[in-house]
Short mmCIF file of N, CA and C in Angstrom, two decimals:
data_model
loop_
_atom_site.label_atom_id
_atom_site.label_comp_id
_atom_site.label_asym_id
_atom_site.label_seq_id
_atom_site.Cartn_x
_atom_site.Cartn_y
_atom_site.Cartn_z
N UNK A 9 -58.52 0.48 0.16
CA UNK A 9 -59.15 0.69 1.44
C UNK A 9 -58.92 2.13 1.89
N UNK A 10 -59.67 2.70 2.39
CA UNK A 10 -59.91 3.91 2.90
C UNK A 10 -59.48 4.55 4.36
N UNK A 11 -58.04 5.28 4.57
CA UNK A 11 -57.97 5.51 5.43
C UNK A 11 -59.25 5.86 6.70
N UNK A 12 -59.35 5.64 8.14
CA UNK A 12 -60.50 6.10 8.94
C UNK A 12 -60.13 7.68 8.99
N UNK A 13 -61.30 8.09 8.65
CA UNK A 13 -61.06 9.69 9.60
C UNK A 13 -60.71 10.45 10.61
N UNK A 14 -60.05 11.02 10.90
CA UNK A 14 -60.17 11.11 12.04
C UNK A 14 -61.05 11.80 12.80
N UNK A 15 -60.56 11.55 14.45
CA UNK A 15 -61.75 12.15 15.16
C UNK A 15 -61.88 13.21 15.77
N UNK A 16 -62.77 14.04 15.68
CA UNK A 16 -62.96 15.38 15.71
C UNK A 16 -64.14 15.06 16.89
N UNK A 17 -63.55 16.19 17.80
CA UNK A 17 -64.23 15.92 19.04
C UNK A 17 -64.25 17.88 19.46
N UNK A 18 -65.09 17.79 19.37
CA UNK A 18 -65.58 19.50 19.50
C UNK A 18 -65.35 19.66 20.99
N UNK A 19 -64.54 20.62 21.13
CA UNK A 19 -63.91 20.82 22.76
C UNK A 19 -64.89 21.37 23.39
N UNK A 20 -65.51 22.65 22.74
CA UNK A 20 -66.52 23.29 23.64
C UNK A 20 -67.41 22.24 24.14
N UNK A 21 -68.05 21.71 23.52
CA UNK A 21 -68.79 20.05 23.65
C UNK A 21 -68.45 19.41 24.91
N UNK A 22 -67.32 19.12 24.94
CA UNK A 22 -66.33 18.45 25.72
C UNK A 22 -66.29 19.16 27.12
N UNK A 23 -65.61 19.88 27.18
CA UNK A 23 -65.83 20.80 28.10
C UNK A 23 -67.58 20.91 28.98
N UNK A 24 -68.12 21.38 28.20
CA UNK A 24 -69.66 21.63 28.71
C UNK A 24 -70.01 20.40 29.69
N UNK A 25 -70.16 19.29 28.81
CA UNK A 25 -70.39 18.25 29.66
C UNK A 25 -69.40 17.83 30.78
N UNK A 26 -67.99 17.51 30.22
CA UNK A 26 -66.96 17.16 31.62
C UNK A 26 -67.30 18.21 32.54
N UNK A 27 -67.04 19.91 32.52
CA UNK A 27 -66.94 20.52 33.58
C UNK A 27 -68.47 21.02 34.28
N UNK A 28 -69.45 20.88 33.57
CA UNK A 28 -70.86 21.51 33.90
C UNK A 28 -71.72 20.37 34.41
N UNK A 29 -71.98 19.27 33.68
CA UNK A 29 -72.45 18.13 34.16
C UNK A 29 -72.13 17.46 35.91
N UNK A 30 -73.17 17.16 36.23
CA UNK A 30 -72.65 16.46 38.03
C UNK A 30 -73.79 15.07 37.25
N UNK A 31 -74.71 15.58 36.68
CA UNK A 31 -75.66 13.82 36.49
C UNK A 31 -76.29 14.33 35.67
N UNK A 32 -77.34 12.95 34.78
CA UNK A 32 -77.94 13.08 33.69
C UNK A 32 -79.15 13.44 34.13
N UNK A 33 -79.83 14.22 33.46
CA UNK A 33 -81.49 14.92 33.53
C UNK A 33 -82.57 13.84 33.93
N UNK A 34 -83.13 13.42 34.91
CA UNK A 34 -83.64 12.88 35.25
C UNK A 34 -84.53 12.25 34.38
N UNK A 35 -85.24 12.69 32.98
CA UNK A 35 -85.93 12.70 32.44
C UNK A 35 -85.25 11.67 31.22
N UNK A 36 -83.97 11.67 30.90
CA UNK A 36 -83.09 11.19 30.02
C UNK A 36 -82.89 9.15 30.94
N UNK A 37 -83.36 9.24 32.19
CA UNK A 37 -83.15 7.77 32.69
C UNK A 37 -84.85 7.45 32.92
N UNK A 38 -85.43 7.83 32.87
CA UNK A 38 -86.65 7.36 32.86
C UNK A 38 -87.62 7.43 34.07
N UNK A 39 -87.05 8.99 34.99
CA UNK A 39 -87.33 8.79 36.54
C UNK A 39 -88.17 10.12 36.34
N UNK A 40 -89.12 9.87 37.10
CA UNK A 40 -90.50 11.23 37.36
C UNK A 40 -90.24 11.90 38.43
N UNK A 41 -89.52 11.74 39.31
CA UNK A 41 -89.67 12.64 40.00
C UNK A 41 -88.24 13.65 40.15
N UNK A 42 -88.34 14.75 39.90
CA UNK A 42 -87.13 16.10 40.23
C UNK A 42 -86.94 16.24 41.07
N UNK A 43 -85.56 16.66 41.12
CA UNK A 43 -85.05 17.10 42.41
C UNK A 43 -85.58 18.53 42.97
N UNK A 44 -86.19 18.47 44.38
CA UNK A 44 -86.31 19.56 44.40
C UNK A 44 -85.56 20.90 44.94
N UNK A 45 -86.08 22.42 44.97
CA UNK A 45 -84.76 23.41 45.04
C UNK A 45 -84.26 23.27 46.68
N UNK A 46 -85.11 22.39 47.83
CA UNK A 46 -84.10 22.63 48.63
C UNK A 46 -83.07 21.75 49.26
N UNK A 47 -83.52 20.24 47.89
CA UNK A 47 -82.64 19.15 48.05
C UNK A 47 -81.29 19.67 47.53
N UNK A 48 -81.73 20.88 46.43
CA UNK A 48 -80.49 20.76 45.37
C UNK A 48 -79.29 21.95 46.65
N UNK A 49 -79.80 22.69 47.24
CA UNK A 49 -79.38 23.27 48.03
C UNK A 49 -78.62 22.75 49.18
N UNK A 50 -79.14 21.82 49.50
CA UNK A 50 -78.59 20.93 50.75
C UNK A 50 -77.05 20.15 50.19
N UNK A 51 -77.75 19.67 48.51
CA UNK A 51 -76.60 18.72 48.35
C UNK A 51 -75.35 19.53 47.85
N UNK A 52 -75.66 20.78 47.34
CA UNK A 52 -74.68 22.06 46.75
C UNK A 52 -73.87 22.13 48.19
N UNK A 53 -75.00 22.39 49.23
CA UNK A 53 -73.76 22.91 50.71
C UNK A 53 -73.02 21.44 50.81
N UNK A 54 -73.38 20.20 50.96
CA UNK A 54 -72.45 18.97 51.11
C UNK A 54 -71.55 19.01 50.18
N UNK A 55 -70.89 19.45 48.92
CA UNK A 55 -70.22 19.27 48.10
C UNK A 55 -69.37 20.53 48.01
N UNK A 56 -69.59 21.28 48.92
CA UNK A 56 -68.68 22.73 49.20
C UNK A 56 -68.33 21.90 50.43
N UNK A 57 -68.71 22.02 51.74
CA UNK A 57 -68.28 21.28 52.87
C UNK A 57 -67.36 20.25 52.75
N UNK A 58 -67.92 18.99 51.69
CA UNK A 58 -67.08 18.16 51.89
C UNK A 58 -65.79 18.06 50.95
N UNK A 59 -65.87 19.36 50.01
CA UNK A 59 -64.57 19.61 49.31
C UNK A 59 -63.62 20.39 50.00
N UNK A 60 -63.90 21.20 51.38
CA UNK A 60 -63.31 22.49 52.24
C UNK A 60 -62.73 21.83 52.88
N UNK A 61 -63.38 20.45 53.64
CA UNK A 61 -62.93 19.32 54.50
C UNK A 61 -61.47 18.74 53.89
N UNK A 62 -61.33 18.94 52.34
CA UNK A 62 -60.24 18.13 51.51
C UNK A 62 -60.77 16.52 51.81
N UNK A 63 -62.13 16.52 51.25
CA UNK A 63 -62.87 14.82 50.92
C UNK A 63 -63.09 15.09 49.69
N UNK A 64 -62.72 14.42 47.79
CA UNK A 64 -62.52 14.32 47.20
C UNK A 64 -64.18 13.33 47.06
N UNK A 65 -64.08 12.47 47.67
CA UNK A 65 -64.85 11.27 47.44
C UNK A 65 -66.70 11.99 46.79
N UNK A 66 -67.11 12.41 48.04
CA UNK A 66 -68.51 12.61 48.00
C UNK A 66 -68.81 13.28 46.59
N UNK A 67 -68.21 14.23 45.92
CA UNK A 67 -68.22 15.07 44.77
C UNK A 67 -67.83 13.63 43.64
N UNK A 68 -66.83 12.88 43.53
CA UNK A 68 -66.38 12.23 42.79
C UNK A 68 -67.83 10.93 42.63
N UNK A 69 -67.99 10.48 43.81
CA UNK A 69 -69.37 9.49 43.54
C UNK A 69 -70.59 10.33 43.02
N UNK A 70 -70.57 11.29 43.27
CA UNK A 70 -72.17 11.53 42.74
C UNK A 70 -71.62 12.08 40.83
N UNK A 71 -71.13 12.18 40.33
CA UNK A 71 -70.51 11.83 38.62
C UNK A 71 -71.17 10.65 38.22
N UNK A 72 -72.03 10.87 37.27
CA UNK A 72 -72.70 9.74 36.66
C UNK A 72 -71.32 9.61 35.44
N UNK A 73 -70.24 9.43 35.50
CA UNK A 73 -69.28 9.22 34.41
C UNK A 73 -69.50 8.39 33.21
N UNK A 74 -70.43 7.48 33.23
CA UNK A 74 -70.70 6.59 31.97
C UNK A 74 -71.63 7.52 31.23
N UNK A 75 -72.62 7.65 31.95
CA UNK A 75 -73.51 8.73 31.02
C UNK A 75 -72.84 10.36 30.42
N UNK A 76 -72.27 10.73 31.49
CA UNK A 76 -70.92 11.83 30.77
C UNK A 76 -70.74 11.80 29.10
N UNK A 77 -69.68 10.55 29.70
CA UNK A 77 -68.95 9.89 28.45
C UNK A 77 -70.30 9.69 27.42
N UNK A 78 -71.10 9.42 27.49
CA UNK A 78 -72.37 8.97 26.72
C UNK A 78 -72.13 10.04 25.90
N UNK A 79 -72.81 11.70 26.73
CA UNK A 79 -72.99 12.82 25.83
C UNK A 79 -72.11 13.05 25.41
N UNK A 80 -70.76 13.00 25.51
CA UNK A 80 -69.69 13.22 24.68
C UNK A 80 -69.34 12.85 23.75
N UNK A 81 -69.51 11.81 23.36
CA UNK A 81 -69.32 11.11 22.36
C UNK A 81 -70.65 10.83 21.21
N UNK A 82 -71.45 11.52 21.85
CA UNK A 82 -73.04 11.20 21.19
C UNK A 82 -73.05 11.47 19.66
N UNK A 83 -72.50 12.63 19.16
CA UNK A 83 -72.52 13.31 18.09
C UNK A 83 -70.79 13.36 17.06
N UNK A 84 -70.07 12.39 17.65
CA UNK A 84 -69.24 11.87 17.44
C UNK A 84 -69.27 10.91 16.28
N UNK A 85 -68.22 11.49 14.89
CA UNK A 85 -68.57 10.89 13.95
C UNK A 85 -67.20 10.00 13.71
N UNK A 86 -66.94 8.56 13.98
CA UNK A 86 -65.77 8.01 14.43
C UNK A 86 -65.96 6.20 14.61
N UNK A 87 -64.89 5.66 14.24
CA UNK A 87 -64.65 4.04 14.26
C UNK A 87 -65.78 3.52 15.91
N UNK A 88 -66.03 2.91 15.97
CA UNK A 88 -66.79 2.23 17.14
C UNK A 88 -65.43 2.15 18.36
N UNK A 89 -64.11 1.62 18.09
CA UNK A 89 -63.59 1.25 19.12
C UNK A 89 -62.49 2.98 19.38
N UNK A 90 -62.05 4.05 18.27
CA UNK A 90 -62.26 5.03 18.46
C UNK A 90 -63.07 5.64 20.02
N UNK A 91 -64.51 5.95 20.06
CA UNK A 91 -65.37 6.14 20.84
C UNK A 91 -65.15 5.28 21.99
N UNK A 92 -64.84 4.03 22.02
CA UNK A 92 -65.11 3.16 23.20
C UNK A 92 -63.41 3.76 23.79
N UNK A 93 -62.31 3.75 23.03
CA UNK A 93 -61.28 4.08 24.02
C UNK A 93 -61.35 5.63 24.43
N UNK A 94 -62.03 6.50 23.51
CA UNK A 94 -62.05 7.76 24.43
C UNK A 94 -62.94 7.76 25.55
N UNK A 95 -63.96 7.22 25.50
CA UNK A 95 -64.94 7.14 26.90
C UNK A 95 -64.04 6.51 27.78
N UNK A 96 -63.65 5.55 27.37
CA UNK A 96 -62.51 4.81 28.71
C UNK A 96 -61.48 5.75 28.90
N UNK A 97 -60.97 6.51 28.04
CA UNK A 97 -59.77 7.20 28.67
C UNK A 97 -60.45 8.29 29.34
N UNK A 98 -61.34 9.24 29.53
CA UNK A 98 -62.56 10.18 30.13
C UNK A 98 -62.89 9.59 31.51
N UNK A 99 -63.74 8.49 31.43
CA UNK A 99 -63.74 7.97 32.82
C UNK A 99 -62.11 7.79 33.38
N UNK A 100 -61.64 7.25 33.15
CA UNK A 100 -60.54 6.46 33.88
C UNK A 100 -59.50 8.01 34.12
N UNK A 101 -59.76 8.98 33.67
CA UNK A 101 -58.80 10.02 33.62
C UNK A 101 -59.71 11.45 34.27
N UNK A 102 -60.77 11.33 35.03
CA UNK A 102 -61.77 12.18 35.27
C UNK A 102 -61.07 12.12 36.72
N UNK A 103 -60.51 13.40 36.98
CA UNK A 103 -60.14 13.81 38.31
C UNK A 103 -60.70 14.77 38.46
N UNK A 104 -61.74 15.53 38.94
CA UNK A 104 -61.67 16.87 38.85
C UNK A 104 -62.54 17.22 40.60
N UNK A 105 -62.71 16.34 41.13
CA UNK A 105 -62.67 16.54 42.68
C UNK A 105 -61.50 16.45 43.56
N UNK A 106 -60.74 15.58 43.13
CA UNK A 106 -59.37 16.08 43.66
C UNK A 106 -58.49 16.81 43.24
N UNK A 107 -58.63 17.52 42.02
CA UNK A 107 -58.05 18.74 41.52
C UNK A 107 -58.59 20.29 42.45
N UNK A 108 -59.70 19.90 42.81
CA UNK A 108 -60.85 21.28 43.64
C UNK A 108 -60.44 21.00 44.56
N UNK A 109 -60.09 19.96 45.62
CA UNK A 109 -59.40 19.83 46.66
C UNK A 109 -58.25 20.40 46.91
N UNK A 110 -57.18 20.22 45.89
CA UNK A 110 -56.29 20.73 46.18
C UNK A 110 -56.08 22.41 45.77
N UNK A 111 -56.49 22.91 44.68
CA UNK A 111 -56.81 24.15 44.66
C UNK A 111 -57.43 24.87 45.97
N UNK A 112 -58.12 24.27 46.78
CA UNK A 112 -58.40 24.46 48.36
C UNK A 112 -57.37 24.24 48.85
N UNK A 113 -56.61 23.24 49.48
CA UNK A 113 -55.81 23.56 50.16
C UNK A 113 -54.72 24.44 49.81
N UNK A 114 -54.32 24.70 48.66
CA UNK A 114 -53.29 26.00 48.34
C UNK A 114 -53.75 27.44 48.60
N UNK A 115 -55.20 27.53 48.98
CA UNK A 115 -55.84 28.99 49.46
C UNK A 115 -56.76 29.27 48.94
N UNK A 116 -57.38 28.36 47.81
CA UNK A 116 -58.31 29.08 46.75
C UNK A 116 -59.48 28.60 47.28
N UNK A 117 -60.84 28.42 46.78
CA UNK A 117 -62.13 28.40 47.45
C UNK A 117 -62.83 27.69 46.23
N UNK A 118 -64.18 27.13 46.71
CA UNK A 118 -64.87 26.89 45.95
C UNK A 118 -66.63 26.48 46.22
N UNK A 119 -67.26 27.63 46.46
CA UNK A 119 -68.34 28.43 46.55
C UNK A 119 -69.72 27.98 45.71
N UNK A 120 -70.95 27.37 46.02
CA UNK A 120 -71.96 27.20 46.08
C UNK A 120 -72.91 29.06 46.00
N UNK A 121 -72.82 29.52 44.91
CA UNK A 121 -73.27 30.91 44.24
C UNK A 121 -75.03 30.76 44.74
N UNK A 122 -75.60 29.99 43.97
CA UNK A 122 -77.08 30.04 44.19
C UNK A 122 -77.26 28.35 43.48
N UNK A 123 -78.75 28.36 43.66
CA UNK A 123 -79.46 27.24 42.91
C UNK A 123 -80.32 27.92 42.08
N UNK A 124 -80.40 27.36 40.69
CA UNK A 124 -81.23 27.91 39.79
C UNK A 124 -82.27 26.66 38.98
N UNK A 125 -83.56 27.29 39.25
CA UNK A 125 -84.29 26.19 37.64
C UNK A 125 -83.60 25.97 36.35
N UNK A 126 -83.71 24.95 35.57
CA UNK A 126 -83.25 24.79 34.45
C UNK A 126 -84.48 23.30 33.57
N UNK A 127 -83.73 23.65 32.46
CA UNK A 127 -84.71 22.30 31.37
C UNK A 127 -83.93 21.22 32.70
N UNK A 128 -84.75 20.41 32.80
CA UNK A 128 -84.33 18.82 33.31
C UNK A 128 -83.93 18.87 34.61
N UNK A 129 -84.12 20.25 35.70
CA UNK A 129 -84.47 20.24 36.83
C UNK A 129 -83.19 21.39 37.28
N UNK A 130 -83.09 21.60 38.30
CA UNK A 130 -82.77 22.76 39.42
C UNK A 130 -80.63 22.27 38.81
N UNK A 131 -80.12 23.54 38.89
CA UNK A 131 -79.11 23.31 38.36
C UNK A 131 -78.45 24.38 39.78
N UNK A 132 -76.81 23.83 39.85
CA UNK A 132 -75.91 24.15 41.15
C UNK A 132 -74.87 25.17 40.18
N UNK A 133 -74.87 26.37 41.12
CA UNK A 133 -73.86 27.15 40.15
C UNK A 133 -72.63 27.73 41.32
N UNK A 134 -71.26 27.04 41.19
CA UNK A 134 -69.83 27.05 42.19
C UNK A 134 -69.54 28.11 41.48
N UNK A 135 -68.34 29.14 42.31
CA UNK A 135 -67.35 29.55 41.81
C UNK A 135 -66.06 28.93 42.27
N UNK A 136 -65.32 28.70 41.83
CA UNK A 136 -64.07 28.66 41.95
C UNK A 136 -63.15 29.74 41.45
N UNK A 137 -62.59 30.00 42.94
CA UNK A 137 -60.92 31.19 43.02
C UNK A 137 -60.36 30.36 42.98
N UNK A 138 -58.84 30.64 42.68
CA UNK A 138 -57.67 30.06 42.69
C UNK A 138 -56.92 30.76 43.62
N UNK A 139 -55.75 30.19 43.93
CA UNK A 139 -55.15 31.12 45.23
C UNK A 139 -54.35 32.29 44.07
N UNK A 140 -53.87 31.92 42.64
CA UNK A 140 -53.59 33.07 41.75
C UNK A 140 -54.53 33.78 41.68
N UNK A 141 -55.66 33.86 41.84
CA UNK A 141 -56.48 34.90 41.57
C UNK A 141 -57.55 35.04 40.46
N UNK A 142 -57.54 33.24 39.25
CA UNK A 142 -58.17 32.87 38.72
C UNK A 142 -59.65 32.58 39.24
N UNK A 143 -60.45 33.63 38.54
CA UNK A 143 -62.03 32.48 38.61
C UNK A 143 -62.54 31.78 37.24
N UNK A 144 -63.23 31.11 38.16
CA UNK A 144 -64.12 30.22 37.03
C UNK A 144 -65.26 29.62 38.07
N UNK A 145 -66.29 29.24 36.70
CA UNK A 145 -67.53 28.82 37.20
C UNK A 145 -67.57 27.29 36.90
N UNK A 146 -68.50 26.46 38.03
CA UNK A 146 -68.98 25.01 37.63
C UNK A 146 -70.32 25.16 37.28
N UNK A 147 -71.24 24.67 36.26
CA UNK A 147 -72.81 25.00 36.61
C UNK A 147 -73.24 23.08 36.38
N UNK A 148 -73.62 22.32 38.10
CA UNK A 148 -73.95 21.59 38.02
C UNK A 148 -75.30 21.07 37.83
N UNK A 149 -75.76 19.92 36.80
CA UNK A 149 -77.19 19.83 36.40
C UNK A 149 -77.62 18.29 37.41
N UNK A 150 -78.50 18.62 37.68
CA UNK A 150 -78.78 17.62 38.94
C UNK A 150 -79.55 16.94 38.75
N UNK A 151 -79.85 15.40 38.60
CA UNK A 151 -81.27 14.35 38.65
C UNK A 151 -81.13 13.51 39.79
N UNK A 152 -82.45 12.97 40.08
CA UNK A 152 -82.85 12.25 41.44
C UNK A 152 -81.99 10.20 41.02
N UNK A 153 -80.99 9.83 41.14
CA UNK A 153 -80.42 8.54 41.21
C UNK A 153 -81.36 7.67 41.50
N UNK A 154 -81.32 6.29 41.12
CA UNK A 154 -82.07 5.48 42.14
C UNK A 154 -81.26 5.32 43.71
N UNK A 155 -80.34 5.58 43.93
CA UNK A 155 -79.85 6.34 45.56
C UNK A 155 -80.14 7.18 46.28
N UNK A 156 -80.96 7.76 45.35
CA UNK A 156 -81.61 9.14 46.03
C UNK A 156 -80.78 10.60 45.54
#
């Protein structure tokens, strides 16, 4: 019998989707209509606001996390239950609105840059400072929910 391989999970990959992704391309769930640039604008200022506020929540619900996990694992060459416990450990270990929260309250910021077109609709581009003096960028890709 043949040892399983192991699993090789391409970080850049990884990365792209966990930190760039906010939801799946509208077009990928089967919905016609796009978001448009001054919804994506409105919901960019609610997700700066309600992260400045130190509210974790509003940023954390709008994460389509199953579909995340989807693209992550898409191209993933690996045992079936492999894949099923890394998606579970991804969701179940996906903090990254209350990580931006608290990087706010220690002094650092986190900034709504512009809204830009993209393939699969209008995309949100944050900066994040750190109160060290670290930046970095979020570039969120946005589709219309059946929630709206």
């Amino acid at each position: 019998m043949q040892a399983p391989r192991p699993v090789r999970l391409a970080p850049a990959r990884i990365a792209a989707v966990v930190a760039l992704a906010l939801l799946v391309p509208a077009r990928a769930r089967g919905q016609a209509s796009e978001v448009t640039e001054p919804e994506a604008r409105a919901f960019g200022e609610k997700i700066e606001s309600s992260l400045a506020a130190g509210e974790a929540d509003f940023l954390t619900r709008s994460f389509d996390l199953e579909s995340i996990a989807d693209l992550a694992v898409a191209d993933v060459d690996a045992e079936p239950h492999l894949r099923t416990d890394y998606r579970q450990g991804l969701t179940a270990g996906f903090r990254i609105a209350p990580q931006l929260v608290q990087v706010i309250v220690q002094g650092g910021s986190y900034h709504l840059l512009r809204v830009r077109a993209g393939a699969g609709g209008p995309r949100l581009l944050f900066r994040i400072l750190t109160p060290q003096g670290a930046v970095n960028y979020h570039e969120h890709f946005l589709a219309r929910t059946p929630e709206g």
